[in-house]
Coordinates of C-alpha atoms and ligand atoms in Angstrom, one line a residue:
M158 CA 0.0 0.0 0.0
D159 CA 3.0 2.3 0.6
R160 CA 3.8 2.5 -3.1
I161 CA 0.1 3.1 -3.9
N162 CA 0.2 6.0 -1.5
T163 CA 3.4 7.3 -3.0
F164 CA 1.8 7.1 -6.4
R165 CA -1.3 9.1 -5.1
L166 CA 1.0 11.8 -3.9
K167 CA 2.0 12.4 -7.6
G168 CA -1.4 14.1 -8.0
I169 CA -3.2 11.6 -10.1
K170 CA -6.8 11.2 -8.9
A171 CA -7.8 7.9 -10.5
A172 CA -5.6 5.4 -12.5
L173 CA -6.1 2.1 -14.1
F174 CA -3.1 -0.2 -14.5
S175 CA -3.2 -3.3 -16.7
S176 CA 0.5 -4.0 -17.2
E177 CA 1.7 -6.9 -15.1
I178 CA 4.9 -5.2 -14.0
N179 CA 3.4 -2.0 -12.7
M180 CA 0.5 -3.9 -11.0
H181 CA 3.1 -6.1 -9.3
Y182 CA 5.3 -3.1 -8.3
L183 CA 2.4 -1.1 -6.9
S184 CA 0.2 -3.7 -5.2
G185 CA 2.3 -6.9 -5.0
Y186 CA -0.3 -8.8 -7.1
T187 CA 1.2 -10.9 -9.9
G188 CA -1.8 -12.4 -11.6
E189 CA -4.0 -11.3 -14.5
G190 CA -6.5 -8.5 -14.3
C191 CA -6.1 -4.8 -13.5
L192 CA -5.5 -2.4 -10.6
L193 CA -7.7 0.6 -10.1
I194 CA -6.3 3.3 -7.8
L195 CA -8.9 5.8 -6.5
P196 CA -8.4 8.6 -3.9
E197 CA -9.6 6.5 -0.9
S198 CA -9.3 2.9 -2.1
A199 CA -7.5 0.6 -4.4
H200 CA -9.1 -2.4 -6.2
I201 CA -7.8 -5.5 -8.0
I202 CA -10.3 -6.6 -10.6
T203 CA -9.9 -10.1 -11.8
D204 CA -11.7 -13.4 -12.4
F205 CA -12.4 -16.5 -10.3
R206 CA -8.9 -18.1 -11.0
Y207 CA -7.0 -15.3 -9.2
I208 CA -9.3 -14.2 -6.4
E209 CA -7.5 -16.0 -3.6
Q210 CA -4.1 -15.1 -5.0
A211 CA -5.0 -11.4 -5.1
E212 CA -6.3 -11.5 -1.6
R213 CA -3.1 -13.1 -0.3
Q214 CA -0.6 -11.0 -2.3
S215 CA -2.4 -7.7 -1.8
P216 CA -4.3 -7.5 1.4
A217 CA -4.5 -3.7 1.3
C218 CA -6.5 -3.8 -2.0
K219 CA -10.2 -4.7 -2.3
V220 CA -10.6 -7.6 -4.7
E221 CA -13.4 -7.4 -7.2
Q222 CA -14.5 -10.5 -9.1
T223 CA -15.6 -10.3 -12.7
G224 CA -18.4 -12.6 -13.8
K225 CA -21.4 -13.2 -16.1
D226 CA -23.1 -10.0 -15.1
A227 CA -20.0 -7.8 -14.3
S228 CA -17.3 -7.3 -16.9
R229 CA -14.1 -5.7 -15.9
N230 CA -15.0 -2.4 -17.6
Q231 CA -18.5 -2.4 -15.9
I232 CA -16.9 -2.8 -12.5
V233 CA -14.5 0.1 -13.3
K234 CA -17.5 2.2 -14.4
N235 CA -19.4 1.5 -11.1
L236 CA -16.4 2.2 -8.9
L237 CA -15.7 5.5 -10.7
S238 CA -19.3 6.7 -10.5
E239 CA -19.4 5.9 -6.7
C240 CA -16.6 8.4 -6.2
G241 CA -17.8 10.9 -8.8
I242 CA -14.6 10.5 -10.9
C243 CA -14.8 11.9 -14.5
E244 CA -11.2 11.6 -15.6
L245 CA -9.3 8.3 -15.6
S246 CA -5.6 7.8 -16.3
V247 CA -4.8 4.7 -18.2
E248 CA -1.7 3.0 -19.6
T249 CA -2.0 4.0 -23.2
N250 CA 1.4 2.5 -23.9
V251 CA 0.1 -0.9 -22.8
L252 CA -3.6 -1.1 -23.8
T253 CA -4.3 -2.3 -27.4
H254 CA -6.3 0.0 -29.6
D255 CA -9.3 -2.3 -29.3
E256 CA -9.1 -2.4 -25.5
F257 CA -8.9 1.4 -25.3
L258 CA -12.0 1.8 -27.5
A259 CA -13.9 -0.7 -25.5
L260 CA -13.0 1.1 -22.2
E261 CA -13.9 4.4 -23.7
K262 CA -17.3 3.1 -24.8
A263 CA -18.0 1.5 -21.4
L264 CA -17.0 4.6 -19.5
E265 CA -19.2 7.1 -21.3
G266 CA -18.8 10.5 -19.8
V267 CA -15.3 9.7 -18.3
T268 CA -12.3 11.2 -20.1
L269 CA -9.4 8.8 -20.6
V270 CA -5.9 10.3 -20.3
S271 CA -2.4 8.8 -20.4
I272 CA -0.8 8.0 -17.1
P273 CA 2.4 10.0 -16.8
R274 CA 5.5 7.8 -16.4
V275 CA 5.6 8.2 -12.6
T276 CA 5.5 4.5 -11.8
E277 CA 8.4 3.9 -14.1
E278 CA 10.3 6.7 -12.3
M279 CA 9.5 5.2 -8.9
R280 CA 10.8 1.9 -10.1
E281 CA 14.2 3.4 -11.1
V282 CA 15.4 3.6 -7.5
K283 CA 15.4 0.2 -5.8
C284 CA 14.7 -0.3 -2.1
E285 CA 16.7 -2.9 0.1
E286 CA 14.1 -5.6 -0.5
E287 CA 14.3 -5.2 -4.3
I288 CA 18.1 -5.1 -4.2
E289 CA 18.2 -8.4 -2.2
C290 CA 16.2 -10.1 -4.9
I291 CA 18.5 -8.8 -7.7
K292 CA 21.6 -9.8 -5.8
K293 CA 20.2 -13.3 -5.3
A294 CA 19.3 -13.5 -9.0
G295 CA 22.9 -12.4 -9.9
E296 CA 24.4 -15.0 -7.6
I297 CA 22.3 -17.8 -9.2
S298 CA 23.4 -16.8 -12.7
C299 CA 27.1 -16.8 -11.7
K300 CA 26.7 -20.3 -10.1
A301 CA 25.0 -21.7 -13.2
F302 CA 27.7 -20.3 -15.4
D303 CA 30.4 -22.0 -13.3
D304 CA 28.6 -25.3 -13.9
L305 CA 28.3 -24.5 -17.6
L306 CA 32.1 -24.0 -17.9
K307 CA 32.6 -27.6 -16.6
Y308 CA 30.0 -28.9 -19.0
I309 CA 30.6 -27.3 -22.3
Q310 CA 32.6 -29.2 -25.0
P311 CA 33.4 -28.6 -28.6
G312 CA 30.8 -30.6 -30.7
M313 CA 27.8 -29.5 -28.6
T314 CA 25.2 -27.3 -30.2
E315 CA 24.3 -23.8 -29.1
K316 CA 20.8 -25.1 -28.1
E317 CA 22.3 -27.9 -26.0
V318 CA 24.5 -25.6 -23.9
C319 CA 21.6 -23.0 -23.6
A320 CA 19.3 -25.7 -22.2
Y321 CA 22.0 -26.7 -19.7
L322 CA 22.5 -23.1 -18.5
D323 CA 18.8 -22.5 -18.1
Y324 CA 18.4 -25.8 -16.3
R325 CA 21.2 -25.0 -13.8
M326 CA 19.6 -21.6 -13.0
R327 CA 16.3 -23.3 -12.2
V328 CA 18.1 -25.8 -10.0
Y329 CA 19.6 -23.0 -8.0
G330 CA 16.1 -21.4 -7.5
S331 CA 15.5 -19.1 -10.4
E332 CA 11.7 -18.6 -11.0
G333 CA 12.4 -18.5 -14.8
N334 CA 14.6 -16.7 -17.3
A335 CA 14.9 -12.9 -17.0
F336 CA 14.8 -13.1 -20.8
S337 CA 15.5 -15.7 -23.5
T338 CA 19.1 -16.8 -23.1
I339 CA 21.4 -15.8 -25.9
V340 CA 24.2 -18.2 -27.0
A341 CA 26.2 -17.0 -30.0
S342 CA 29.2 -19.0 -31.2
G343 CA 31.8 -18.3 -33.9
V344 CA 30.4 -16.1 -36.7
N345 CA 27.0 -15.9 -34.9
G346 CA 28.8 -13.7 -32.4
S347 CA 28.3 -10.7 -34.6
L348 CA 24.5 -10.9 -33.9
P349 CA 24.1 -9.0 -30.6
H350 CA 20.8 -10.9 -29.9
A351 CA 21.5 -14.2 -31.5
V352 CA 18.9 -17.0 -30.9
P353 CA 20.6 -20.3 -29.9
S354 CA 20.7 -22.5 -33.0
D355 CA 21.6 -26.1 -34.0
K356 CA 25.1 -24.7 -34.9
V357 CA 27.9 -26.9 -33.4
I358 CA 30.4 -25.1 -31.2
E359 CA 33.9 -25.6 -32.5
K360 CA 37.5 -25.2 -31.4
G361 CA 38.9 -21.8 -32.1
E362 CA 35.6 -20.0 -31.6
L363 CA 34.5 -17.3 -29.2
V364 CA 31.1 -18.1 -27.6
T365 CA 28.9 -15.3 -26.0
F366 CA 26.4 -16.1 -23.3
D367 CA 23.9 -13.4 -22.3
F368 CA 21.4 -14.6 -19.6
G369 CA 19.7 -13.8 -16.3
A370 CA 17.8 -15.4 -13.5
K371 CA 14.7 -14.1 -11.7
I372 CA 13.9 -13.9 -8.0
G373 CA 10.7 -12.3 -6.6
G374 CA 10.0 -11.1 -10.1
Y375 CA 13.4 -9.3 -10.2
C376 CA 16.0 -9.9 -13.0
S377 CA 19.7 -10.2 -13.2
D378 CA 21.6 -9.7 -16.4
M379 CA 25.1 -10.9 -17.3
T380 CA 27.2 -11.7 -20.4
R381 CA 30.4 -13.5 -20.7
T382 CA 32.3 -14.5 -23.9
I383 CA 34.6 -17.5 -23.6
A384 CA 37.1 -19.1 -26.0
I385 CA 36.9 -22.7 -27.1
G386 CA 40.6 -23.8 -27.2
E387 CA 43.1 -21.5 -28.9
I388 CA 41.7 -18.5 -30.8
S389 CA 43.1 -16.3 -33.5
D390 CA 44.9 -13.0 -32.7
E391 CA 42.1 -11.2 -34.3
L392 CA 39.5 -12.6 -31.9
R393 CA 41.8 -12.1 -29.0
A394 CA 42.3 -8.4 -29.9
I395 CA 38.5 -8.0 -30.0
Y396 CA 38.1 -9.5 -26.6
D397 CA 40.8 -7.3 -25.1
A398 CA 39.3 -4.2 -26.6
V399 CA 35.8 -5.0 -25.2
L400 CA 37.3 -5.8 -21.8
E401 CA 39.3 -2.5 -21.7
A402 CA 36.1 -0.5 -22.6
Q403 CA 34.1 -2.3 -19.9
L404 CA 36.7 -1.7 -17.2
A405 CA 37.0 1.9 -18.2
A406 CA 33.3 2.5 -18.0
L407 CA 33.2 0.7 -14.6
A408 CA 36.0 2.9 -13.3
Y409 CA 33.9 5.9 -14.0
I410 CA 30.5 4.8 -12.8
G411 CA 29.1 5.8 -9.4
P412 CA 26.6 8.2 -7.8
G413 CA 26.4 11.6 -9.4
K414 CA 28.0 10.3 -12.6
S415 CA 26.4 11.0 -16.0
C416 CA 24.8 8.1 -17.9
F417 CA 25.8 9.8 -21.2
E418 CA 29.5 10.1 -20.1
A419 CA 29.7 6.4 -19.1
D420 CA 28.5 5.4 -22.5
K421 CA 30.9 7.8 -24.2
I422 CA 34.0 6.5 -22.3
A423 CA 33.4 2.9 -23.6
R424 CA 32.2 4.1 -27.0
D425 CA 35.2 6.3 -27.7
L426 CA 37.7 3.5 -26.9
L427 CA 35.9 1.0 -29.2
E428 CA 35.2 3.5 -32.0
E429 CA 38.9 4.1 -32.3
K430 CA 39.8 0.4 -32.9
Y431 CA 36.6 -0.9 -34.4
P432 CA 34.6 2.0 -36.0
G433 CA 30.9 1.3 -36.1
A434 CA 31.2 -2.1 -34.4
F435 CA 29.6 -1.1 -31.1
G436 CA 26.1 -0.2 -32.2
H437 CA 24.0 -0.4 -29.0
S438 CA 23.9 1.4 -25.8
L439 CA 26.4 0.7 -23.0
G440 CA 23.7 -0.4 -20.6
H441 CA 20.2 -0.3 -19.1
G442 CA 18.3 -0.3 -15.8
V443 CA 17.3 -3.7 -14.5
G444 CA 14.4 -4.5 -12.1
L445 CA 11.1 -6.2 -12.6
F446 CA 11.6 -5.7 -16.3
I447 CA 14.9 -6.6 -17.9
H448 CA 15.2 -3.3 -19.8
E449 CA 14.1 -0.3 -17.8
S450 CA 15.2 3.2 -16.9
P451 CA 17.9 4.7 -16.6
S452 CA 19.8 3.7 -19.7
L453 CA 23.5 4.3 -20.2
S454 CA 23.3 5.7 -23.7
F455 CA 24.3 8.5 -25.9
R456 CA 20.7 9.8 -25.7
S457 CA 20.5 9.8 -21.9
E458 CA 20.4 13.0 -19.8
K459 CA 20.2 11.2 -16.5
T460 CA 22.6 11.1 -13.6
L461 CA 23.2 7.9 -11.6
S462 CA 22.2 7.8 -8.0
K463 CA 22.0 5.4 -5.0
G464 CA 19.6 2.6 -5.6
H465 CA 19.9 2.6 -9.4
V466 CA 20.7 -0.9 -10.9
V467 CA 22.3 -0.8 -14.3
T468 CA 24.2 -3.0 -16.7
V469 CA 27.5 -2.2 -18.3
E470 CA 27.8 -4.1 -21.5
P471 CA 30.0 -2.9 -24.3
G472 CA 30.4 -5.2 -27.4
V473 CA 32.1 -5.5 -30.7
Y474 CA 30.3 -7.2 -33.6
I475 CA 32.0 -7.9 -37.0
P476 CA 29.9 -9.8 -39.6
G477 CA 31.8 -12.8 -41.0
V478 CA 34.3 -12.8 -38.1
G479 CA 32.3 -12.9 -34.8
G480 CA 31.8 -10.8 -31.8
C481 CA 32.2 -10.3 -28.1
R482 CA 30.2 -8.7 -25.3
I483 CA 31.0 -8.5 -21.6
E484 CA 28.2 -7.5 -19.2
D485 CA 27.9 -6.9 -15.5
T486 CA 24.9 -5.7 -13.4
V487 CA 25.9 -3.1 -10.8
I488 CA 24.0 -1.6 -7.9
I489 CA 24.8 2.1 -7.4
T490 CA 25.6 2.8 -3.7
E491 CA 26.3 6.0 -1.7
D492 CA 30.0 5.9 -2.5
G493 CA 30.4 3.6 -5.6
F494 CA 28.7 0.4 -6.7
I495 CA 28.4 -3.3 -5.9
N496 CA 29.0 -5.5 -8.9
I497 CA 26.6 -8.5 -8.5
I498 CA 28.3 -10.5 -11.3
T499 CA 31.4 -12.1 -9.8
T500 CA 32.4 -14.4 -12.6
P501 CA 36.0 -13.4 -13.7
K502 CA 36.5 -11.3 -16.8
Q503 CA 39.9 -12.3 -18.0
L504 CA 39.4 -14.5 -21.0
I505 CA 38.2 -18.0 -20.0
V506 CA 39.5 -20.7 -22.2
V507 CA 37.8 -24.1 -22.1
Ligands
LIG52 ZN1 22.3 -9.2 -21.0
LIG53 ZN1 21.6 -6.3 -20.7

């Protein structure tokens, strides 16, 4: 309820949330349905399947059950008219066009407006409880990766090693993947978001793994690139350049530091050696959603502060040759940061 009260203090009279992540963040409820925040009360509107779950997860909210005679929109309409509300803020970035039109039709006389991004801003700064979940998720991903290093052999496919990594994270307690695991070997390494394929991993290749665990809904995010046996000088040089850029960005990062500048430090170093080969941002916020604010990018105007959780992940991608990315997730503290990804970064050769 505390977060719902904080949200109310932002001056929004009535708001309807339908995105899973914002509903979870504000109310604690993780099922289907929607969350209606009114000046004096908050309601979770859902169907029979989720009633008990909603009551357990969100005791401070009233739970309203949809049914044959009461659709979700009808219940919203009744609750609004009981309080005399004639303007409702909705997640226009989440609702489909059809859903928006149906809501507009059901709530005749009520003006629908977009919810300002206040919840997303609240989510940027993590509290102790959230940080604990993220740390635990990071720990799980590092442990699973250690197991993978003992398991991986040339001759296995990308899909095989991906399945093993995902399985080990689940064994260590992950609720599920933070996102679909990326495994990119050899020439596939030039695809920043490669989908694990039937390609066989061979000696002399670099293999990039980008993956994360989930605890309490909170994600971790890490990338390591390893060598299968001896690799060429060209690949080794790529690895060293990415590592240098990652360490330089980490040396800068801390509270009060500019997100733009962090990106620029890594970008300038890589641009000099591999022009145009680092095409994405340096990093992004991590929380209930894998990509959230603040981002470390050339577009960002934000400054890092205590409680921000961000990734630092420069990469180099060269079509026909391969690629490399190294990524840590760091928690910004009062005087620096905690890196939750403890797997070593000097090139691992298996
Ligand atoms: Zn990642
Ligand atoms: Zn990432």
